[in-house]
Amino acid sequence: MKLLMLSSSREGQHDYLQTARATIMSHLNGIQDLLFVPFAGVTLNWDDYVQKVQQALPDIRVQGIHRYADAKQAVEQAKAIAVGGGNTFNLLNQLYRLELLDVIRDKVAAGMPYIGWSAGSNICGDSIRTTNDMPIIEPPSFSALKLVPFQINPHYTDYQPPGHNGETRAQRLAEFMALNPQMPVIAIREGSALVRLGDKLTLQGPHPGIVFLGGKQQDIQPADDLSAFLRSSDQ
């Protein structure tokens, strides 16, 4: 497998995909055609979403999957696929509706490069139960692509706004751990990414991440070998 699971489309005040562009191009390794899945877009028109990605990646040709009469065939013929951010529930619901989960999983397992950011990274995990998004629509299941046997939490932050009395991200993930003690959650900060190449998993980018597992938190650092988590699952 060749998975690039970005926490976000941008970091700080940088332009869209600016900080991720070099990593994306390296991951594509000369591939010039990219099939883009815009289904996480809700208030963003899917054609506009494709155009936004095309402008951010001018050196490749970006085609929206929604423009194909046969979405399954589009995936089967694709050289690489990217799945953008937005609402994870809407994204997964559309993938179920079009029966695309199996075909994407099979193509990626066969070596097709996969690039996701935010919601597009969330669905790489066992399920979307650790997304940060509001469940604005109910997909048939929370089960996702299962390209990695753990949960992902993009956009992770320790920031607590002054005067805000709601749960922190760590507290929410602690709730998940309490009910799923054997399922790892890897939380990644904006500007960082998880990269799977075959049986090797690493954290890339300038920021550390956190693994939530069995009621404990473990810091992970850029370039750390996390391959052991590819063999960790409660299944």
PDB file of C-alpha atoms in Angstrom:
ATOM      1  CA  MET A   1       0.000   0.000   0.000  1.00  0.00           C
ATOM      2  CA  LYS A   2       0.984   3.621  -0.586  1.00  0.00           C
ATOM      3  CA  LEU A   3      -1.036   5.793   1.794  1.00  0.00           C
ATOM      4  CA  LEU A   4      -0.560   9.484   2.517  1.00  0.00           C
ATOM      5  CA  MET A   5      -2.921  10.464   5.335  1.00  0.00           C
ATOM      6  CA  LEU A   6      -2.638  14.210   5.918  1.00  0.00           C
ATOM      7  CA  SER A   7      -4.137  15.800   8.994  1.00  0.00           C
ATOM      8  CA  SER A   8      -5.341  18.834   7.067  1.00  0.00           C
ATOM      9  CA  SER A   9      -5.353  20.628   3.730  1.00  0.00           C
ATOM     10  CA  ARG A  10      -3.406  23.558   5.121  1.00  0.00           C
ATOM     11  CA  GLU A  11      -1.403  24.616   8.135  1.00  0.00           C
ATOM     12  CA  GLY A  12      -1.794  28.018   9.723  1.00  0.00           C
ATOM     13  CA  GLN A  13      -2.218  30.822   7.199  1.00  0.00           C
ATOM     14  CA  HIS A  14      -0.664  28.974   4.254  1.00  0.00           C
ATOM     15  CA  ASP A  15      -2.575  28.598   0.993  1.00  0.00           C
ATOM     16  CA  TYR A  16      -4.669  25.522   0.253  1.00  0.00           C
ATOM     17  CA  LEU A  17      -2.456  22.385   0.104  1.00  0.00           C
ATOM     18  CA  GLN A  18       0.636  24.621   0.025  1.00  0.00           C
ATOM     19  CA  THR A  19       2.501  22.877   2.817  1.00  0.00           C
ATOM     20  CA  ALA A  20       1.445  19.446   1.567  1.00  0.00           C
ATOM     21  CA  ARG A  21       2.165  19.954  -2.149  1.00  0.00           C
ATOM     22  CA  ALA A  22       5.733  18.652  -2.181  1.00  0.00           C
ATOM     23  CA  THR A  23       4.742  15.606  -0.137  1.00  0.00           C
ATOM     24  CA  ILE A  24       1.804  14.894  -2.446  1.00  0.00           C
ATOM     25  CA  MET A  25       3.946  15.142  -5.575  1.00  0.00           C
ATOM     26  CA  SER A  26       6.570  12.871  -4.055  1.00  0.00           C
ATOM     27  CA  HIS A  27       3.881  10.370  -3.109  1.00  0.00           C
ATOM     28  CA  LEU A  28       2.530  10.351  -6.674  1.00  0.00           C
ATOM     29  CA  ASN A  29       6.064   9.695  -7.946  1.00  0.00           C
ATOM     30  CA  GLY A  30       5.487  10.909 -11.493  1.00  0.00           C
ATOM     31  CA  ILE A  31       1.806  10.004 -11.864  1.00  0.00           C
ATOM     32  CA  GLN A  32       0.110  12.800 -13.803  1.00  0.00           C
ATOM     33  CA  ASP A  33      -3.568  11.869 -13.401  1.00  0.00           C
ATOM     34  CA  LEU A  34      -5.432  12.028 -10.112  1.00  0.00           C
ATOM     35  CA  LEU A  35      -8.996  10.877  -9.443  1.00  0.00           C
ATOM     36  CA  PHE A  36     -10.470  13.158  -6.798  1.00  0.00           C
ATOM     37  CA  VAL A  37     -13.343  12.299  -4.458  1.00  0.00           C
ATOM     38  CA  PRO A  38     -15.111  15.530  -3.374  1.00  0.00           C
ATOM     39  CA  PHE A  39     -17.955  13.909  -1.420  1.00  0.00           C
ATOM     40  CA  ALA A  40     -16.919  15.434   1.923  1.00  0.00           C
ATOM     41  CA  GLY A  41     -17.882  18.802   0.481  1.00  0.00           C
ATOM     42  CA  VAL A  42     -21.349  19.851   1.642  1.00  0.00           C
ATOM     43  CA  THR A  43     -21.594  23.618   1.282  1.00  0.00           C
ATOM     44  CA  LEU A  44     -18.797  23.470  -1.297  1.00  0.00           C
ATOM     45  CA  ASN A  45     -19.998  22.517  -4.780  1.00  0.00           C
ATOM     46  CA  TRP A  46     -18.196  19.393  -5.979  1.00  0.00           C
ATOM     47  CA  ASP A  47     -17.129  20.941  -9.298  1.00  0.00           C
ATOM     48  CA  ASP A  48     -15.745  23.928  -7.410  1.00  0.00           C
ATOM     49  CA  TYR A  49     -13.969  21.548  -5.058  1.00  0.00           C
ATOM     50  CA  VAL A  50     -12.260  19.786  -7.950  1.00  0.00           C
ATOM     51  CA  GLN A  51     -11.205  23.145  -9.382  1.00  0.00           C
ATOM     52  CA  LYS A  52      -9.800  24.179  -6.010  1.00  0.00           C
ATOM     53  CA  VAL A  53      -7.630  21.061  -5.859  1.00  0.00           C
ATOM     54  CA  GLN A  54      -6.593  21.496  -9.490  1.00  0.00           C
ATOM     55  CA  GLN A  55      -5.417  25.036  -8.812  1.00  0.00           C
ATOM     56  CA  ALA A  56      -3.455  23.830  -5.794  1.00  0.00           C
ATOM     57  CA  LEU A  57      -1.819  21.014  -7.815  1.00  0.00           C
ATOM     58  CA  PRO A  58      -1.195  22.598 -11.227  1.00  0.00           C
ATOM     59  CA  ASP A  59       1.326  19.984 -12.350  1.00  0.00           C
ATOM     60  CA  ILE A  60      -1.196  17.135 -12.492  1.00  0.00           C
ATOM     61  CA  ARG A  61      -4.627  16.546 -14.040  1.00  0.00           C
ATOM     62  CA  VAL A  62      -7.406  16.326 -11.450  1.00  0.00           C
ATOM     63  CA  GLN A  63     -10.698  14.650 -12.384  1.00  0.00           C
ATOM     64  CA  GLY A  64     -13.745  14.524 -10.119  1.00  0.00           C
ATOM     65  CA  ILE A  65     -15.223  11.079  -9.596  1.00  0.00           C
ATOM     66  CA  HIS A  66     -18.746  12.520  -9.563  1.00  0.00           C
ATOM     67  CA  ARG A  67     -18.392  13.368 -13.260  1.00  0.00           C
ATOM     68  CA  TYR A  68     -18.119   9.707 -14.276  1.00  0.00           C
ATOM     69  CA  ALA A  69     -21.202   7.719 -15.236  1.00  0.00           C
ATOM     70  CA  ASP A  70     -19.669   4.651 -13.580  1.00  0.00           C
ATOM     71  CA  ALA A  71     -17.831   5.580 -10.387  1.00  0.00           C
ATOM     72  CA  LYS A  72     -16.615   2.028  -9.783  1.00  0.00           C
ATOM     73  CA  GLN A  73     -15.040   1.878 -13.218  1.00  0.00           C
ATOM     74  CA  ALA A  74     -13.417   5.253 -12.607  1.00  0.00           C
ATOM     75  CA  VAL A  75     -11.705   3.862  -9.515  1.00  0.00           C
ATOM     76  CA  GLU A  76     -10.704   0.665 -11.287  1.00  0.00           C
ATOM     77  CA  GLN A  77      -9.047   2.663 -14.073  1.00  0.00           C
ATOM     78  CA  ALA A  78      -7.471   5.312 -11.850  1.00  0.00           C
ATOM     79  CA  LYS A  79      -3.718   5.612 -11.450  1.00  0.00           C
ATOM     80  CA  ALA A  80      -4.029   7.429  -8.118  1.00  0.00           C
ATOM     81  CA  ILE A  81      -6.868   8.631  -5.917  1.00  0.00           C
ATOM     82  CA  ALA A  82      -7.261  11.557  -3.531  1.00  0.00           C
ATOM     83  CA  VAL A  83     -10.069  12.101  -1.049  1.00  0.00           C
ATOM     84  CA  GLY A  84     -10.591  15.602   0.288  1.00  0.00           C
ATOM     85  CA  GLY A  85     -11.707  16.946   3.625  1.00  0.00           C
ATOM     86  CA  GLY A  86     -15.033  18.261   4.776  1.00  0.00           C
ATOM     87  CA  ASN A  87     -17.740  16.299   6.530  1.00  0.00           C
ATOM     88  CA  THR A  88     -16.712  12.707   7.160  1.00  0.00           C
ATOM     89  CA  PHE A  89     -20.283  11.453   7.582  1.00  0.00           C
ATOM     90  CA  ASN A  90     -21.354  12.797   4.203  1.00  0.00           C
ATOM     91  CA  LEU A  91     -18.227  11.387   2.581  1.00  0.00           C
ATOM     92  CA  LEU A  92     -18.760   7.909   3.965  1.00  0.00           C
ATOM     93  CA  ASN A  93     -22.469   7.967   3.163  1.00  0.00           C
ATOM     94  CA  GLN A  94     -21.737   8.725  -0.492  1.00  0.00           C
ATOM     95  CA  LEU A  95     -19.127   5.972  -0.662  1.00  0.00           C
ATOM     96  CA  TYR A  96     -21.674   3.492   0.668  1.00  0.00           C
ATOM     97  CA  ARG A  97     -24.365   4.785  -1.678  1.00  0.00           C
ATOM     98  CA  LEU A  98     -22.133   4.243  -4.707  1.00  0.00           C
ATOM     99  CA  GLU A  99     -20.730   0.963  -3.327  1.00  0.00           C
ATOM    100  CA  LEU A 100     -17.173   2.237  -3.602  1.00  0.00           C
ATOM    101  CA  LEU A 101     -15.584   1.048  -0.374  1.00  0.00           C
ATOM    102  CA  ASP A 102     -14.582  -2.397  -1.624  1.00  0.00           C
ATOM    103  CA  VAL A 103     -13.306  -1.220  -4.989  1.00  0.00           C
ATOM    104  CA  ILE A 104     -11.196   1.539  -3.434  1.00  0.00           C
ATOM    105  CA  ARG A 105      -9.861  -0.875  -0.820  1.00  0.00           C
ATOM    106  CA  ASP A 106      -8.937  -3.451  -3.465  1.00  0.00           C
ATOM    107  CA  LYS A 107      -7.206  -0.924  -5.720  1.00  0.00           C
ATOM    108  CA  VAL A 108      -5.189   0.557  -2.867  1.00  0.00           C
ATOM    109  CA  ALA A 109      -4.254  -2.921  -1.654  1.00  0.00           C
ATOM    110  CA  ALA A 110      -2.988  -3.606  -5.171  1.00  0.00           C
ATOM    111  CA  GLY A 111      -0.674  -0.586  -4.995  1.00  0.00           C
ATOM    112  CA  MET A 112      -2.615   2.436  -6.256  1.00  0.00           C
ATOM    113  CA  PRO A 113      -1.405   5.537  -4.369  1.00  0.00           C
ATOM    114  CA  TYR A 114      -3.990   7.000  -1.997  1.00  0.00           C
ATOM    115  CA  ILE A 115      -3.928  10.559  -0.699  1.00  0.00           C
ATOM    116  CA  GLY A 116      -6.360  11.846   1.900  1.00  0.00           C
ATOM    117  CA  TRP A 117      -6.638  14.884   4.086  1.00  0.00           C
ATOM    118  CA  SER A 118      -8.907  15.449   7.075  1.00  0.00           C
ATOM    119  CA  ALA A 119     -12.087  13.444   6.297  1.00  0.00           C
ATOM    120  CA  GLY A 120     -10.165  11.688   3.537  1.00  0.00           C
ATOM    121  CA  SER A 121      -7.693  10.462   6.145  1.00  0.00           C
ATOM    122  CA  ASN A 122     -10.392   9.616   8.677  1.00  0.00           C
ATOM    123  CA  ILE A 123     -11.908   7.003   6.376  1.00  0.00           C
ATOM    124  CA  CYS A 124      -8.587   5.166   6.040  1.00  0.00           C
ATOM    125  CA  GLY A 125      -9.013   3.814   9.540  1.00  0.00           C
ATOM    126  CA  ASP A 126     -11.123   1.077  11.023  1.00  0.00           C
ATOM    127  CA  SER A 127     -14.115   3.396  11.376  1.00  0.00           C
ATOM    128  CA  ILE A 128     -15.018   7.080  11.507  1.00  0.00           C
ATOM    129  CA  ARG A 129     -15.888   6.948  15.209  1.00  0.00           C
ATOM    130  CA  THR A 130     -13.062   9.372  16.071  1.00  0.00           C
ATOM    131  CA  THR A 131     -13.889  12.044  13.516  1.00  0.00           C
ATOM    132  CA  ASN A 132     -14.369  15.583  14.809  1.00  0.00           C
ATOM    133  CA  ASP A 133     -17.325  16.216  12.512  1.00  0.00           C
ATOM    134  CA  MET A 134     -21.012  16.669  13.235  1.00  0.00           C
ATOM    135  CA  PRO A 135     -23.150  13.685  12.098  1.00  0.00           C
ATOM    136  CA  ILE A 136     -25.261  15.681   9.647  1.00  0.00           C
ATOM    137  CA  ILE A 137     -26.257  12.508   7.810  1.00  0.00           C
ATOM    138  CA  GLU A 138     -26.403   8.863   8.869  1.00  0.00           C
ATOM    139  CA  PRO A 139     -24.327   6.473   6.748  1.00  0.00           C
ATOM    140  CA  PRO A 140     -25.282   2.776   6.716  1.00  0.00           C
ATOM    141  CA  SER A 141     -22.325   2.055   8.984  1.00  0.00           C
ATOM    142  CA  PHE A 142     -19.423   3.837  10.652  1.00  0.00           C
ATOM    143  CA  SER A 143     -17.051   1.160   9.282  1.00  0.00           C
ATOM    144  CA  ALA A 144     -14.607   2.713   6.855  1.00  0.00           C
ATOM    145  CA  LEU A 145     -11.914   1.634   4.382  1.00  0.00           C
ATOM    146  CA  LYS A 146      -9.822  -0.232   6.980  1.00  0.00           C
ATOM    147  CA  LEU A 147      -6.610   0.501   5.109  1.00  0.00           C
ATOM    148  CA  VAL A 148      -4.979   0.699   8.521  1.00  0.00           C
ATOM    149  CA  PRO A 149      -6.204  -1.279  11.570  1.00  0.00           C
ATOM    150  CA  PHE A 150      -6.559   1.676  13.926  1.00  0.00           C
ATOM    151  CA  GLN A 151      -8.494   4.910  14.359  1.00  0.00           C
ATOM    152  CA  ILE A 152      -7.287   8.295  13.094  1.00  0.00           C
ATOM    153  CA  ASN A 153      -7.994  11.690  14.625  1.00  0.00           C
ATOM    154  CA  PRO A 154      -6.933  14.526  12.289  1.00  0.00           C
ATOM    155  CA  HIS A 155      -6.690  18.189  13.309  1.00  0.00           C
ATOM    156  CA  TYR A 156      -5.638  17.159  16.806  1.00  0.00           C
ATOM    157  CA  THR A 157      -5.095  20.090  19.147  1.00  0.00           C
ATOM    158  CA  ASP A 158      -4.391  20.634  22.825  1.00  0.00           C
ATOM    159  CA  TYR A 159      -5.783  24.168  22.673  1.00  0.00           C
ATOM    160  CA  GLN A 160      -8.575  25.009  25.088  1.00  0.00           C
ATOM    161  CA  PRO A 161     -10.213  28.404  24.405  1.00  0.00           C
ATOM    162  CA  PRO A 162     -10.416  30.592  27.502  1.00  0.00           C
ATOM    163  CA  GLY A 163     -13.808  30.309  29.127  1.00  0.00           C
ATOM    164  CA  HIS A 164     -14.775  27.219  27.109  1.00  0.00           C
ATOM    165  CA  ASN A 165     -16.117  24.503  29.398  1.00  0.00           C
ATOM    166  CA  GLY A 166     -16.703  21.745  26.860  1.00  0.00           C
ATOM    167  CA  GLU A 167     -14.613  18.608  26.652  1.00  0.00           C
ATOM    168  CA  THR A 168     -11.132  18.793  25.211  1.00  0.00           C
ATOM    169  CA  ARG A 169     -10.138  16.593  22.288  1.00  0.00           C
ATOM    170  CA  ALA A 170      -8.132  14.407  24.666  1.00  0.00           C
ATOM    171  CA  GLN A 171     -11.189  13.940  26.873  1.00  0.00           C
ATOM    172  CA  ARG A 172     -13.318  12.890  23.913  1.00  0.00           C
ATOM    173  CA  LEU A 173     -10.709  10.379  22.824  1.00  0.00           C
ATOM    174  CA  ALA A 174     -10.481   9.110  26.400  1.00  0.00           C
ATOM    175  CA  GLU A 175     -14.191   8.319  26.137  1.00  0.00           C
ATOM    176  CA  PHE A 176     -13.476   6.267  23.026  1.00  0.00           C
ATOM    177  CA  MET A 177     -10.672   4.446  24.834  1.00  0.00           C
ATOM    178  CA  ALA A 178     -12.954   3.610  27.740  1.00  0.00           C
ATOM    179  CA  LEU A 179     -15.310   1.728  25.421  1.00  0.00           C
ATOM    180  CA  ASN A 180     -12.669   0.434  22.993  1.00  0.00           C
ATOM    181  CA  PRO A 181      -9.566  -0.275  25.102  1.00  0.00           C
ATOM    182  CA  GLN A 182      -7.830  -2.438  22.479  1.00  0.00           C
ATOM    183  CA  MET A 183      -8.274  -0.085  19.508  1.00  0.00           C
ATOM    184  CA  PRO A 184      -5.433   2.429  18.995  1.00  0.00           C
ATOM    185  CA  VAL A 185      -6.219   6.015  18.035  1.00  0.00           C
ATOM    186  CA  ILE A 186      -3.436   7.973  16.358  1.00  0.00           C
ATOM    187  CA  ALA A 187      -4.012  11.715  16.651  1.00  0.00           C
ATOM    188  CA  ILE A 188      -2.095  13.971  14.269  1.00  0.00           C
ATOM    189  CA  ARG A 189      -1.723  17.729  14.325  1.00  0.00           C
ATOM    190  CA  GLU A 190      -2.223  20.044  11.361  1.00  0.00           C
ATOM    191  CA  GLY A 191       0.818  20.033   9.101  1.00  0.00           C
ATOM    192  CA  SER A 192       1.555  16.387   9.897  1.00  0.00           C
ATOM    193  CA  ALA A 193       0.738  13.141   8.121  1.00  0.00           C
ATOM    194  CA  LEU A 194       0.780   9.403   8.571  1.00  0.00           C
ATOM    195  CA  VAL A 195       2.492   7.601   5.711  1.00  0.00           C
ATOM    196  CA  ARG A 196       2.129   3.917   5.009  1.00  0.00           C
ATOM    197  CA  LEU A 197       4.474   2.342   2.483  1.00  0.00           C
ATOM    198  CA  GLY A 198       3.902  -1.388   2.415  1.00  0.00           C
ATOM    199  CA  ASP A 199       4.242  -2.666   5.960  1.00  0.00           C
ATOM    200  CA  LYS A 200       5.967   0.471   7.272  1.00  0.00           C
ATOM    201  CA  LEU A 201       4.116   3.331   8.975  1.00  0.00           C
ATOM    202  CA  THR A 202       5.717   6.635   9.960  1.00  0.00           C
ATOM    203  CA  LEU A 203       4.683  10.058  11.200  1.00  0.00           C
ATOM    204  CA  GLN A 204       5.878  12.866   8.945  1.00  0.00           C
ATOM    205  CA  GLY A 205       5.868  16.619   9.362  1.00  0.00           C
ATOM    206  CA  PRO A 206       7.083  19.099  11.964  1.00  0.00           C
ATOM    207  CA  HIS A 207       4.773  18.193  14.836  1.00  0.00           C
ATOM    208  CA  PRO A 208       4.543  15.304  17.304  1.00  0.00           C
ATOM    209  CA  GLY A 209       1.394  13.212  17.537  1.00  0.00           C
ATOM    210  CA  ILE A 210      -0.297  11.183  20.235  1.00  0.00           C
ATOM    211  CA  VAL A 211      -1.383   7.555  20.455  1.00  0.00           C
ATOM    212  CA  PHE A 212      -4.406   6.871  22.651  1.00  0.00           C
ATOM    213  CA  LEU A 213      -4.612   3.237  23.693  1.00  0.00           C
ATOM    214  CA  GLY A 214      -5.787   1.281  26.709  1.00  0.00           C
ATOM    215  CA  GLY A 215      -6.495   4.358  28.806  1.00  0.00           C
ATOM    216  CA  LYS A 216      -3.031   5.834  28.231  1.00  0.00           C
ATOM    217  CA  GLN A 217      -1.504   8.495  25.996  1.00  0.00           C
ATOM    218  CA  GLN A 218       1.857   8.071  24.284  1.00  0.00           C
ATOM    219  CA  ASP A 219       3.657  10.858  22.444  1.00  0.00           C
ATOM    220  CA  ILE A 220       5.049  10.028  19.017  1.00  0.00           C
ATOM    221  CA  GLN A 221       7.622  12.050  17.130  1.00  0.00           C
ATOM    222  CA  PRO A 222       8.206  12.826  13.436  1.00  0.00           C
ATOM    223  CA  ALA A 223      10.004   9.973  11.666  1.00  0.00           C
ATOM    224  CA  ASP A 224       9.035   7.501  14.393  1.00  0.00           C
ATOM    225  CA  ASP A 225       8.506   3.974  13.128  1.00  0.00           C
ATOM    226  CA  LEU A 226       4.883   3.154  13.961  1.00  0.00           C
ATOM    227  CA  SER A 227       4.736  -0.066  11.979  1.00  0.00           C
ATOM    228  CA  ALA A 228       3.710  -2.061  15.043  1.00  0.00           C
ATOM    229  CA  PHE A 229       0.312  -0.358  14.850  1.00  0.00           C
ATOM    230  CA  LEU A 230      -0.292  -2.004  11.489  1.00  0.00           C
ATOM    231  CA  ARG A 231      -0.525  -5.238  13.437  1.00  0.00           C
ATOM    232  CA  SER A 232      -2.663  -3.794  16.245  1.00  0.00           C
ATOM    233  CA  SER A 233      -6.400  -4.310  16.139  1.00  0.00           C
ATOM    234  CA  ASP A 234      -9.278  -5.511  18.255  1.00  0.00           C
ATOM    235  CA  GLN A 235     -10.533  -7.598  15.344  1.00  0.00           C
TER     236      GLN A 235
END
